[in-house]
Amino acid sequence: MHWTKSMAACALTLSMGVALAARGQTAPAASNQSNLADWWKNAVILEIYPRSYQDSNGDGIGDLNGITQRLDYLKSLGVDAIWLTPIYPSPQVDFGYDISDYEGIDPQYGTMADFDKLMDEANKRHIRVIMDMVMNHSSDKHKWFLESRSSKKNPYRNWYVWKDGKGETATDKGAPPNNWRSGFGGSAWEWDPTTRQYWYHKFYTEQPDFNWNNPKVHQAFKDIIAFWLKKGVAGFRFDAITTLFEDPQWRDESPVLDKNGNPEKGPDGQIELNDTQTNNLPAVHDVMKEMRASADKGFKSATYPGTRVFIGETYLPNIAELAKQYGTADHPEFHLPMDTQILAINKMDAVAFRTRLNDVETGIGNNVPLLVFDNHDNPRIDARYGDGVHNEDIERVIATVLFASKGTALFYNGDEIGMKTTPPERKEDVKDPVGRAMWPFYKGRDGERTPMQWDDSANAGFTTGTPWLPVPPTYKAVNVEAEQGKPDSMLTWYQNLIEMKKSNPALAQGTDLMVDTENTRVLSWLRQAPDGTQVLVTCNFTADPQTVNLSGGGVKGMQAKTLLKSPAGSEPGSLDKVDLPPFGVWIGQVQ
Ligand code: GLC
């Protein structure tokens, strides 16, 4: 991933629903049970940031028992699976992405018994649990790295990436081996005075990169994956997966050039670098094929049946590169590499959305797209797509694209109630180290990691203690309790979309075809089920009212029954004249 650039970009960018007649309570469970091999193909997956989800013991930090307490809520949302960001023992420099033991649970989050209980209770509700798998790097406190840095002769030395400096003498460490930069700023090389070499870290200094040219590293991760699969987890989200390998000749990264051919500078004044020597090297595919083959071998469990999925954190430059991440029929890699092209549009641009959705419709063969708009590394939807006036309506448009398009949908906790990005106002309050290092150009990722807003009591029901990050002031109105059961709330909008994705044959299994394709202001598409059922979806991407003609083409009829719309308003009389209010959404079944 081009981490520095995208973070810089983040730094710079800173109704009414018609309730469905009846929301089926059994749909998610039924789909989960009835098709164990394919459960992930039209699935809804929720990313949970455990640290901020629900604290059960008053220490101000979310934990596993807290998640267990909220499983009934998760069931009412209709999610098929939850992906937990890392809960392993960790010094928490990168809030869990610096792992010091891959087969344990950090005491801040609970115990292995708490994890087993979460698995058990989730399973009772037909909710699957997906773990984060960080194979690019460990914590510098992991015993493997402590061994590795202890001596050049240590058997773990070549588990990590070590290199001599340039021009080193007995008294001078010389310069780093090349110009590679950490995604979090500064050189990607850190000097070790004991063994007099540099170690490579794509991310924080405390996150040394593994040496994936060492077969022992491969075996270690196959064992870790097997450990969790035996416990019954439904799969893994592979973190920073494209950065496993580095250029074997250690060549410098080239500068990013602007349109006049001059080196581009980031907001901090540093020249931006390409990442061709340290990202998306072809050998990653061999590793993923190997991991997938190993994971596919077995671990069948009567208690936790069904396909175990591989999800990829795949920030890639184009659809062709994304397509490669699926592997081939004989040598599969990811089931669901994230389509981050769509995540990265970052503006309400109907044409860009159409292009990206067409790309994934046509560019990945028969594979299943994984659409995603939000996560714990990017400002929330309001900050990237909102206009400050219609943010709620815009959030509904984004949710509609996510859940009414073909494929599997991944969303981030809090989006379903319309939580807003709330970055720290003072440098001394910043928790994410990159936010302190790059202040004020970039304030880090605290703004999208604030505690989940459950109700309007003190600390939004997240904790009885002092929350590790402040609860945003919006919690009085924006919270689960206030929105539950309210026909016009964001939560109801999400629940209705998810229920429709599961129960309407056109949305659950239908093809996806863009319609009214010359329109630069409104995005419309047609879903058609194998039985011929047709559903039209149309979203106004502007702050002005629009009227669209959705008739003709493959649409078999002139009338439609409204399934869902936002905001409230008149029903379209005929499909050749559908009126949409600013950032309005209309979904209808063709009659
Ligand atoms: C991924 C994670 C991010 C983390 C980084 C390094 O991008 O999503 O939170 O900081 O990897 O592990």
XYZ file of C-alpha atoms and ligand atoms in Angstrom:
603
model
C 0.000 0.000 0.000
C 1.147 3.528 -0.726
C 0.685 4.306 2.912
C 2.373 7.696 3.230
C 0.563 9.134 0.245
C -2.804 7.868 1.252
C -2.349 9.131 4.787
C -1.373 12.502 3.441
C -4.510 12.441 1.337
C -6.538 11.641 4.428
C -4.970 14.610 6.134
C -6.066 16.905 3.355
C -9.599 15.697 2.828
C -10.682 16.317 5.754
C -35.076 11.066 5.522
C -36.604 9.112 5.935
C -36.438 5.419 5.088
C -39.532 3.464 4.275
C -39.375 0.510 6.624
C -39.693 -2.850 5.036
C -43.019 -4.479 5.720
C -41.477 -7.004 8.047
C -37.878 -7.667 8.793
C -37.289 -11.403 8.764
C -35.352 -12.403 11.850
C -34.318 -15.732 10.463
C -32.756 -14.781 7.152
C -29.111 -14.448 8.221
C -29.182 -17.590 10.307
C -30.893 -19.517 7.573
C -28.405 -18.433 4.905
C -25.577 -19.210 7.261
C -26.777 -22.722 7.864
C -28.228 -23.686 4.531
C -25.175 -23.134 2.411
C -22.092 -23.796 4.435
C -19.694 -23.839 1.504
C -20.935 -20.538 0.067
C -21.832 -18.565 3.177
C -19.253 -15.883 2.309
C -20.483 -15.154 -1.227
C -23.308 -12.722 -0.514
C -22.239 -12.108 3.034
C -22.263 -9.105 5.314
C -19.116 -8.782 7.393
C -18.616 -6.240 10.140
C -15.189 -5.017 11.171
C -14.997 -4.629 14.955
C -12.258 -2.570 16.566
C -12.302 -4.416 19.929
C -10.470 -1.717 21.854
C -13.342 0.673 21.195
C -16.360 -1.613 21.040
C -17.530 -2.445 24.559
C -15.667 -2.405 27.830
C -16.931 -4.983 30.339
C -14.554 -4.405 33.256
C -14.353 -0.642 33.609
C -10.731 -0.193 32.546
C -11.702 2.087 29.657
C -10.624 -0.413 27.001
C -13.022 -2.592 25.044
C -12.671 -6.349 25.520
C -13.861 -9.757 24.348
C -16.527 -10.119 27.027
C -17.848 -6.757 25.882
C -18.242 -8.068 22.343
C -19.971 -11.187 23.688
C -22.445 -8.942 25.517
C -23.312 -7.259 22.238
C -23.905 -10.367 20.143
C -27.681 -10.018 20.218
C -27.284 -6.549 18.758
C -25.000 -7.968 16.053
C -27.616 -10.578 15.265
C -30.286 -7.895 14.980
C -28.037 -6.142 12.454
C -28.006 -9.285 10.323
C -24.241 -9.734 10.032
C -22.862 -13.106 8.946
C -19.404 -12.599 10.392
C -17.341 -10.244 12.490
C -13.694 -9.527 11.772
C -11.795 -8.580 14.922
C -8.739 -6.371 14.528
C -5.797 -7.940 16.432
C -6.506 -9.166 19.954
C -3.185 -11.005 20.431
C -0.646 -10.053 23.107
C 0.986 -6.839 21.980
C 2.861 -3.849 23.369
C 0.080 -1.882 21.584
C 2.406 0.565 19.826
C 0.184 0.136 16.759
C -2.819 -0.933 18.860
C -2.414 -4.644 18.274
C -0.783 -4.662 14.836
C 2.522 -5.196 16.651
C 2.082 -8.777 17.845
C 4.311 -10.376 20.468
C 2.560 -13.771 20.599
C 0.420 -15.051 17.724
C -1.264 -17.770 19.740
C -2.508 -15.865 22.765
C -4.952 -13.159 23.832
C -3.788 -9.811 25.166
C -4.833 -9.575 28.850
C -6.288 -6.129 28.069
C -8.878 -7.907 25.942
C -9.399 -10.973 28.126
C -8.296 -14.593 28.237
C -8.376 -17.554 25.884
C -11.394 -18.775 27.854
C -13.142 -15.476 27.057
C -12.277 -15.988 23.415
C -13.695 -19.514 23.445
C -16.870 -18.186 25.066
C -17.177 -15.504 22.385
C -16.783 -18.166 19.685
C -19.389 -20.332 21.339
C -21.943 -17.576 21.859
C -21.386 -16.165 18.366
C -21.849 -19.624 16.901
C -25.188 -20.021 18.719
C -26.333 -16.911 16.872
C -24.850 -18.075 13.539
C -22.252 -15.323 13.561
C -18.766 -16.303 12.413
C -15.541 -14.889 13.824
C -12.674 -13.817 11.558
C -9.219 -13.014 12.947
C -6.650 -10.497 11.778
C -3.417 -12.128 10.572
C -0.339 -9.928 10.504
C 2.358 -11.728 8.518
C 4.385 -8.756 7.301
C 5.908 -7.950 10.684
C 5.810 -8.759 14.382
C 6.420 -6.626 17.420
C 10.064 -5.933 18.253
C 9.198 -7.580 21.603
C 8.270 -10.904 19.964
C 10.636 -13.624 21.201
C 11.646 -14.350 17.597
C 12.860 -10.784 17.118
C 14.544 -10.652 20.533
C 16.464 -13.762 19.477
C 17.108 -12.334 16.035
C 18.680 -9.140 17.296
C 20.702 -10.865 19.995
C 23.468 -11.995 17.642
C 24.269 -12.381 13.960
C 24.718 -16.095 14.591
C 21.385 -16.627 16.285
C 19.174 -19.169 14.425
C 16.408 -16.543 14.257
C 18.691 -13.924 12.675
C 17.347 -14.524 9.180
C 13.699 -14.570 10.265
C 13.821 -10.783 9.849
C 15.327 -8.409 7.276
C 18.842 -7.323 8.304
C 21.282 -5.357 6.177
C 24.618 -3.585 6.476
C 24.602 0.201 6.306
C 26.330 2.141 3.573
C 29.856 3.209 4.401
C 29.847 1.675 7.876
C 33.137 1.677 9.816
C 34.058 0.283 13.214
C 33.015 3.563 14.803
C 30.369 4.870 12.425
C 27.056 3.200 11.576
C 27.119 4.708 8.115
C 23.931 5.506 6.212
C 20.842 3.258 5.906
C 21.113 0.688 3.090
C 18.826 2.684 0.771
C 16.137 5.383 0.679
C 13.180 3.202 1.660
C 10.759 4.984 3.896
C 8.400 3.705 6.557
C 4.705 4.127 5.871
C 4.566 6.051 9.125
C 7.335 8.494 8.168
C 11.126 8.477 8.376
C 13.573 5.847 7.179
C 12.385 2.235 7.005
C 15.723 1.155 8.503
C 16.637 1.126 12.181
C 20.186 0.696 13.427
C 20.923 -2.045 15.933
C 24.074 -1.056 17.841
C 24.661 -4.540 19.278
C 24.936 -6.461 16.045
C 25.818 -3.395 13.938
C 23.261 -3.846 11.185
C 19.992 -2.198 10.201
C 16.583 -3.894 10.427
C 13.833 -3.139 7.963
C 10.366 -2.001 9.050
C 7.675 -1.043 6.559
C 5.628 0.408 9.408
C 6.686 1.552 12.909
C 10.253 0.962 14.100
C 8.741 -1.443 16.637
C 7.327 -3.560 13.777
C 10.301 -5.353 12.178
C 9.476 -7.045 8.868
C 9.743 -10.805 8.558
C 12.101 -12.266 5.975
C 9.719 -14.192 3.719
C 12.669 -15.702 1.843
C 13.131 -17.934 4.874
C 11.061 -21.177 4.662
C 10.930 -21.312 8.482
C 8.818 -18.164 8.469
C 6.405 -19.850 6.052
C 6.094 -22.875 8.325
C 5.618 -20.736 11.425
C 2.641 -18.973 9.854
C 1.109 -22.174 8.526
C 1.193 -23.422 12.109
C -0.337 -20.208 13.487
C -3.118 -20.324 10.913
C -3.784 -23.984 11.753
C -3.888 -23.131 15.466
C -6.748 -20.662 14.968
C -8.568 -22.738 12.388
C -8.637 -25.616 14.873
C -10.260 -23.242 17.349
C -13.002 -22.743 14.786
C -12.388 -19.261 13.399
C -14.075 -18.649 10.057
C -11.002 -17.178 8.423
C -8.515 -14.350 8.439
C -8.080 -10.814 7.226
C -4.461 -10.676 6.084
C -2.944 -7.380 7.140
C -0.608 -5.358 4.888
C -0.282 -8.494 2.817
C 1.106 -6.912 -0.334
C 4.258 -5.768 1.454
C 5.720 -9.152 2.434
C 8.658 -8.934 0.017
C 11.308 -6.360 -0.817
C 13.448 -5.913 -3.896
C 16.239 -8.531 -3.655
C 18.686 -5.988 -5.112
C 17.725 -3.371 -2.510
C 17.292 -0.641 -5.135
C 16.134 2.838 -4.095
C 12.483 3.801 -4.525
C 11.974 6.406 -7.256
C 10.336 9.775 -6.568
C 6.668 10.300 -7.436
C 6.577 12.817 -10.299
C 3.902 15.443 -10.830
C 2.404 16.127 -14.263
C 5.337 18.397 -15.157
C 7.826 15.675 -14.303
C 8.963 17.266 -11.034
C 9.201 15.308 -7.770
C 5.995 15.644 -5.784
C 6.186 16.754 -2.165
C 3.894 15.576 0.622
C 2.214 17.991 3.056
C 5.215 17.602 5.378
C 7.554 18.892 2.635
C 9.180 15.477 2.015
C 9.510 14.157 -1.534
C 6.959 11.395 -2.093
C 8.379 8.017 -3.113
C 6.877 5.252 -5.209
C 6.752 1.866 -3.522
C 7.576 -0.475 -6.388
C 10.573 -1.988 -4.547
C 8.662 -2.748 -1.355
C 5.054 -3.382 -2.335
C 3.163 -5.889 -4.478
C 6.184 -7.971 -5.471
C 5.073 -11.128 -7.335
C 6.403 -13.550 -4.701
C 3.482 -12.581 -2.425
C 1.269 -14.713 -4.677
C 3.372 -17.809 -4.020
C 3.058 -17.289 -0.287
C -0.695 -16.865 -0.457
C -1.103 -19.965 -2.616
C 0.924 -21.898 -0.095
C -1.032 -20.570 2.906
C -4.358 -21.208 1.199
C -3.421 -24.759 0.192
C -2.362 -25.447 3.757
C -5.547 -23.957 5.248
C -7.814 -25.724 2.745
C -6.420 -29.101 3.763
C -8.612 -29.756 6.708
C -9.693 -28.389 10.058
C -13.258 -29.544 9.481
C -15.266 -29.036 12.613
C -18.774 -30.174 13.436
C -19.134 -27.247 15.822
C -17.816 -24.616 13.417
C -18.600 -25.870 9.938
C -18.341 -24.025 6.639
C -15.713 -22.524 4.404
C -12.882 -20.658 6.156
C -12.208 -17.504 4.185
C -9.105 -15.561 3.301
C -9.693 -11.804 3.140
C -6.894 -9.523 1.955
C -5.974 -5.969 2.872
C -5.211 -5.317 -0.752
C -4.490 -1.676 -1.580
C -3.611 -2.067 -5.253
C -3.264 0.263 -8.228
C -5.869 -1.241 -10.546
C -8.436 -3.962 -11.121
C -5.978 -6.225 -12.970
C -3.800 -6.382 -9.865
C -6.855 -7.024 -7.707
C -7.938 -9.842 -10.036
C -4.579 -11.591 -9.509
C -5.197 -11.765 -5.765
C -7.909 -14.383 -6.253
C -5.345 -16.779 -7.729
C -6.503 -19.492 -10.104
C -8.968 -22.371 -9.775
C -6.078 -24.789 -9.238
C -4.074 -22.475 -7.029
C -6.445 -20.126 -5.235
C -5.213 -17.261 -3.054
C -7.811 -14.979 -1.426
C -11.538 -15.676 -1.423
C -12.148 -11.996 -0.850
C -9.375 -9.480 -1.509
C -10.740 -6.053 -0.554
C -11.701 -3.822 -3.438
C -10.002 -0.715 -2.108
C -10.317 1.040 -5.457
C -13.850 1.875 -4.458
C -12.854 2.826 -0.917
C -10.347 5.300 -2.329
C -12.718 7.332 -4.532
C -13.224 9.709 -1.595
C -15.753 11.973 -3.309
C -19.354 11.835 -4.469
C -18.626 11.277 -8.129
C -21.249 9.154 -9.909
C -18.972 8.577 -12.902
C -16.044 7.355 -10.785
C -18.365 5.040 -8.851
C -19.807 3.634 -12.091
C -16.326 3.035 -13.488
C -15.148 1.246 -10.342
C -18.286 -0.871 -10.045
C -18.065 -1.793 -13.720
C -14.408 -2.676 -13.219
C -15.210 -5.156 -10.500
C -18.221 -6.491 -12.430
C -16.130 -7.223 -15.493
C -12.545 -7.498 -14.278
C -12.467 -10.353 -11.764
C -14.089 -13.200 -13.701
C -16.522 -15.247 -11.651
C -14.924 -14.301 -8.385
C -16.816 -12.533 -5.618
C -16.158 -8.814 -5.090
C -15.549 -7.573 -1.557
C -16.757 -3.985 -1.399
C -15.605 -1.775 1.442
C -15.841 1.949 2.140
C -14.506 2.374 5.600
C -12.137 0.986 8.207
C -10.041 1.859 11.237
C -7.307 3.494 9.113
C -9.328 6.110 7.250
C -11.522 9.014 8.342
C -15.135 7.846 8.439
C -17.605 8.255 5.580
C -18.763 11.722 6.719
C -15.223 13.103 6.470
C -14.442 11.591 3.063
C -17.781 11.861 1.261
C -19.851 14.355 3.261
C -20.520 17.965 2.215
C -21.264 19.167 5.749
C -24.926 19.770 4.865
C -26.253 16.416 3.672
C -23.885 14.065 5.488
C -26.644 11.733 6.699
C -28.145 11.396 3.240
C -24.699 10.838 1.745
C -23.983 8.103 4.299
C -27.225 6.420 3.182
C -26.125 6.609 -0.460
C -22.794 4.960 0.389
C -24.536 2.222 2.397
C -26.844 1.621 -0.567
C -23.937 1.163 -2.970
C -22.316 -1.185 -0.452
C -25.286 -3.451 0.254
C -27.277 -3.287 -2.991
C -24.329 -4.085 -5.283
C -23.298 -7.624 -6.100
C -20.861 -9.361 -3.793
C -19.888 -9.382 -0.170
C -20.119 -6.213 1.884
C -17.697 -5.209 4.613
C -18.488 -2.299 6.905
C -16.931 -0.746 9.982
C -18.477 -0.607 13.439
C -20.301 2.634 14.087
C -21.072 3.364 10.443
C -24.466 1.780 10.939
C -25.467 4.489 13.415
C -23.805 7.311 11.474
C -20.820 7.866 13.762
C -18.714 10.829 12.714
C -14.950 11.194 12.493
C -13.767 12.967 15.631
C -10.025 13.703 15.450
C -8.129 14.975 18.484
C -7.869 18.739 18.812
C -4.548 18.867 20.646
C -1.326 17.077 19.860
C -0.953 15.964 23.480
C -4.224 14.019 23.243
C -3.183 11.963 20.201
C -2.850 8.227 20.845
C -1.862 6.967 17.387
C 1.922 7.595 17.218
C 1.823 8.611 13.550
C -0.567 11.408 14.472
C 1.960 12.831 16.903
C 4.834 12.415 14.445
C 3.007 14.138 11.580
C 1.012 16.714 13.545
C -0.531 18.995 12.315
C -0.445 17.709 8.695
C -1.952 14.443 9.740
C -3.637 13.802 13.081
C -3.441 10.017 12.978
C -6.287 7.549 13.127
C -7.831 8.298 16.526
C -10.727 10.133 14.864
C -12.160 6.944 13.381
C -11.381 4.779 16.407
C -13.460 6.530 19.075
C -15.667 4.352 21.325
C -18.848 2.819 19.968
C -21.885 4.902 20.936
C -24.419 2.596 22.571
C -26.726 4.967 24.452
C -26.891 8.481 25.879
C -25.586 7.603 29.360
C -22.116 8.676 30.519
C -19.447 7.576 28.027
C -22.172 6.395 25.670
C -22.475 3.075 27.526
C -19.003 2.091 26.308
C -17.329 2.032 29.725
C -17.914 2.818 33.359
C -14.283 3.936 33.563
C -12.310 6.519 31.619
C -12.421 5.681 27.918
C -9.026 5.269 26.252
C -10.182 7.745 23.584
C -12.806 10.391 24.318
C -16.418 9.648 23.383
C -17.477 12.113 20.656
C -20.009 14.754 21.746
C -22.476 13.459 19.126
C -23.279 10.427 21.306
C -26.355 12.019 22.891
C -28.256 11.697 19.610
C -26.128 9.294 17.588
C -26.361 6.009 19.478
C -27.746 2.499 19.103
C -30.475 2.845 21.724
C -31.863 6.057 20.246
C -31.880 4.636 16.722
C -33.109 1.117 17.404
C -36.620 0.604 16.069
C -36.936 4.147 14.665
C -38.147 3.937 11.061
C -36.106 6.945 9.921
C -32.811 6.202 11.677
C -29.490 5.318 10.054
C -29.520 2.040 11.973
C -32.877 1.087 10.468
C -31.561 2.032 7.017
C -28.637 -0.367 7.486
C -30.856 -3.116 8.885
C -33.298 -2.773 6.005
C -30.553 -2.838 3.366
C -28.918 -5.887 4.961
C -32.219 -7.721 5.259
C -33.019 -6.942 1.622
C -29.585 -8.113 0.497
C -30.346 -11.465 2.098
C -33.994 -11.959 1.237
C -34.643 -10.346 -2.146
C -33.601 -12.817 -4.867
C -32.380 -10.068 -7.211
C -30.184 -8.517 -4.518
C -29.042 -11.850 -3.108
C -28.125 -13.618 -6.333
C -28.767 -11.228 -9.195
C -26.528 -9.961 -11.950
C -25.503 -6.318 -11.728
C -25.929 -3.999 -14.715
C -25.385 -0.263 -14.816
C -28.283 1.665 -16.382
C -28.662 5.306 -17.506
C -24.914 5.175 -17.996
C -24.404 8.653 -19.483
C -25.756 10.309 -16.364
C -23.010 12.189 -14.515
C -25.140 13.014 -11.482
C -27.106 9.887 -10.696
C -25.842 6.325 -10.330
C -28.400 3.653 -11.232
C -28.156 -0.081 -11.625
C -30.309 -3.108 -12.220
C -30.103 -6.381 -10.332
C -31.732 -9.360 -11.994
C -32.267 -12.717 -10.275
C -32.059 -16.050 -12.090
C -35.889 -16.240 -11.813
C -36.182 -12.919 -13.680
C -36.987 -10.726 -10.651
C -35.612 -7.253 -11.329
C -34.701 -4.597 -8.797
C -33.626 -1.075 -9.743
C -31.436 1.016 -7.490
C -30.882 4.710 -8.120
C -28.829 7.171 -6.054
C -28.606 10.925 -6.515
C -24.967 11.945 -6.096
C -25.702 15.678 -6.007
C -27.199 18.296 -3.704
C -29.836 19.173 -6.344
C -33.056 17.305 -7.129
C -32.725 15.045 -10.177
C -35.144 13.181 -12.435
C -34.008 10.005 -14.168
C -35.357 7.754 -16.865
C -34.767 4.132 -15.896
C -36.973 2.542 -18.526
C -35.765 0.612 -21.546
C -32.547 -1.343 -21.885
C -32.924 -4.560 -19.975
C -35.675 -3.212 -17.683
C -38.794 -5.303 -18.240
C -41.620 -2.955 -17.296
C -42.620 0.642 -16.674
C -43.809 0.355 -13.102
C -42.055 -0.639 -9.910
C -42.963 -1.258 -6.327
C -40.870 0.772 -3.876
C -38.806 -1.398 -1.566
C -36.853 1.323 0.162
C -36.251 5.016 -0.281
C -34.636 7.975 1.380
C -35.802 10.602 2.174
C -39.574 10.161 2.261
C -41.450 11.567 -0.689
C -43.743 10.728 -3.509
C -43.677 7.355 -5.254
C -42.418 7.337 -8.840
C -45.413 7.020 -11.175
C -43.502 5.488 -14.023
C -39.909 4.348 -14.548
C -39.276 6.911 -17.276
C -39.597 9.664 -14.691
C -38.176 8.916 -11.269
C -37.682 11.993 -9.092
C -34.865 12.009 -6.583
C -34.375 14.632 -3.862
C -30.777 15.793 -3.070
C -28.676 12.700 -2.310
C -31.891 10.672 -2.468
C -32.038 6.899 -2.891
C -34.824 4.835 -4.409
C -34.923 1.040 -4.670
C -37.829 -0.601 -6.450
C -38.887 -3.981 -7.779
C -39.903 -3.857 -11.433
C -43.531 -4.938 -11.980
C -2.686 -2.267 8.276
C -3.608 -1.963 9.441
C -3.124 -0.733 10.133
C -1.719 -0.990 10.637
C -0.806 -1.424 9.500
C 0.484 -1.990 10.019
O -2.751 -1.310 7.280
O -4.924 -1.845 8.995
O -3.964 -0.348 11.191
O -1.217 0.172 11.238
O -1.383 -2.453 8.734
O 0.250 -3.220 10.642
